[in-house]
Short mmCIF file of C-alpha atoms in Angstrom, two decimals:
data_model
loop_
_atom_site.label_atom_id
_atom_site.label_comp_id
_atom_site.label_asym_id
_atom_site.label_seq_id
_atom_site.Cartn_x
_atom_site.Cartn_y
_atom_site.Cartn_z
CA ARG A 1 190.40 -66.57 97.65
CA THR A 2 189.31 -62.97 98.21
CA ASN A 3 190.80 -60.32 100.40
CA ALA A 4 189.00 -57.00 100.81
CA MET A 5 189.47 -53.91 102.92
CA ASP A 6 187.71 -50.51 103.07
CA ILE A 7 189.20 -47.47 104.83
CA GLY A 8 187.09 -44.36 105.44
CA ALA A 9 187.61 -40.98 107.04
CA GLY A 10 185.59 -37.83 107.28
CA PHE A 11 185.46 -34.58 109.10
CA GLU A 12 183.42 -31.36 109.46
CA TYR A 13 184.86 -27.88 109.76
CA LYS A 14 182.63 -25.02 110.88
CA ILE A 15 183.56 -21.93 108.83
CA PHE A 16 180.80 -19.76 110.29
CA ASP A 17 177.91 -20.58 112.63
CA TRP A 18 175.76 -21.05 109.64
CA LEU A 19 178.31 -22.60 107.12
CA THR A 20 180.06 -25.95 107.54
CA PHE A 21 182.47 -27.78 105.20
CA VAL A 22 181.84 -31.58 105.22
CA SER A 23 184.35 -34.05 103.80
CA ASN A 24 183.85 -37.86 103.46
CA ASN A 25 186.45 -40.10 101.86
CA LYS A 26 186.84 -43.86 101.33
CA VAL A 27 189.37 -46.13 99.66
CA GLY A 28 188.54 -49.75 98.90
CA PHE A 29 190.91 -52.63 98.06
CA ASN A 30 189.82 -56.00 96.67
CA ASN A 31 192.13 -58.82 95.62
CA TYR A 32 190.81 -62.07 94.18
CA THR A 33 192.67 -65.22 93.00
CA SER A 34 191.24 -68.53 91.81
CA GLU A 35 192.60 -71.86 90.50
CA ASN A 36 190.33 -74.54 89.10
CA TYR A 37 191.26 -77.99 87.79
CA TYR A 38 188.95 -79.90 85.51
CA ASP A 39 189.63 -83.67 85.61
CA PRO A 40 189.18 -85.37 82.21
CA LYS A 41 188.04 -88.51 84.02
CA ALA A 42 185.13 -86.79 85.70
CA VAL A 43 181.71 -87.26 84.18
CA GLY A 44 180.79 -84.29 81.97
CA GLN A 45 184.35 -82.89 81.83
CA GLU A 46 185.86 -85.24 79.23
CA SER A 47 185.93 -82.53 76.57
CA LEU A 48 188.09 -80.30 78.74
CA GLN A 49 190.95 -82.81 78.45
CA GLY A 50 192.40 -81.92 81.89
CA THR A 51 192.42 -78.16 82.22
CA ILE A 52 193.73 -75.77 84.87
CA HIS A 53 192.19 -72.32 84.91
CA ASN A 54 193.89 -69.49 86.88
CA SER A 55 192.35 -66.06 87.37
CA SER A 56 193.06 -63.05 89.40
CA SER A 57 191.87 -59.46 89.77
CA ASN A 58 192.84 -56.43 91.80
CA THR A 59 190.41 -53.64 92.28
CA ARG A 60 190.91 -50.23 93.90
CA THR A 61 188.03 -47.79 94.45
CA ILE A 62 188.08 -44.22 95.65
CA TYR A 63 185.03 -42.30 96.88
CA THR A 64 185.19 -38.66 97.89
CA SER A 65 182.47 -36.18 98.80
CA GLN A 66 183.06 -32.50 99.61
CA LEU A 67 180.02 -30.42 100.62
CA LEU A 68 179.24 -26.94 101.97
CA ARG A 69 176.27 -27.14 104.31
CA PHE A 70 174.33 -23.89 104.85
CA LEU A 71 171.96 -23.70 107.80
CA LYS A 72 170.46 -20.40 108.91
CA THR A 73 167.63 -19.71 111.36
CA PHE A 74 165.66 -16.44 111.40
CA ASN A 75 163.50 -15.20 114.29
CA GLU A 76 163.95 -18.59 116.00
CA VAL A 77 161.19 -20.07 113.78
CA HIS A 78 162.24 -19.87 110.15
CA GLU A 79 165.03 -22.09 108.90
CA ILE A 80 166.83 -22.22 105.55
CA SER A 81 169.16 -25.11 104.76
CA ALA A 82 171.07 -26.00 101.57
CA TYR A 83 173.99 -28.08 100.35
CA LEU A 84 176.49 -27.06 97.70
#
């Protein structure tokens, strides 16, 4: 059984007409559990002698991105853009 969820949020804040702060953030959750039974009477599983195998994992991930976006236009024809 697996349960997973991702939550993301982002925003932009204009510092000047030509400079914008951009933030993107995400948190992920993943939970996994498993139970397997190997029957010793089943063909090919005799050597396991009746085994139960349990496993589980919990994973958390965090992603974050913070950028400054520069965009400047000169004489209405020339444009300079950059990310920092």
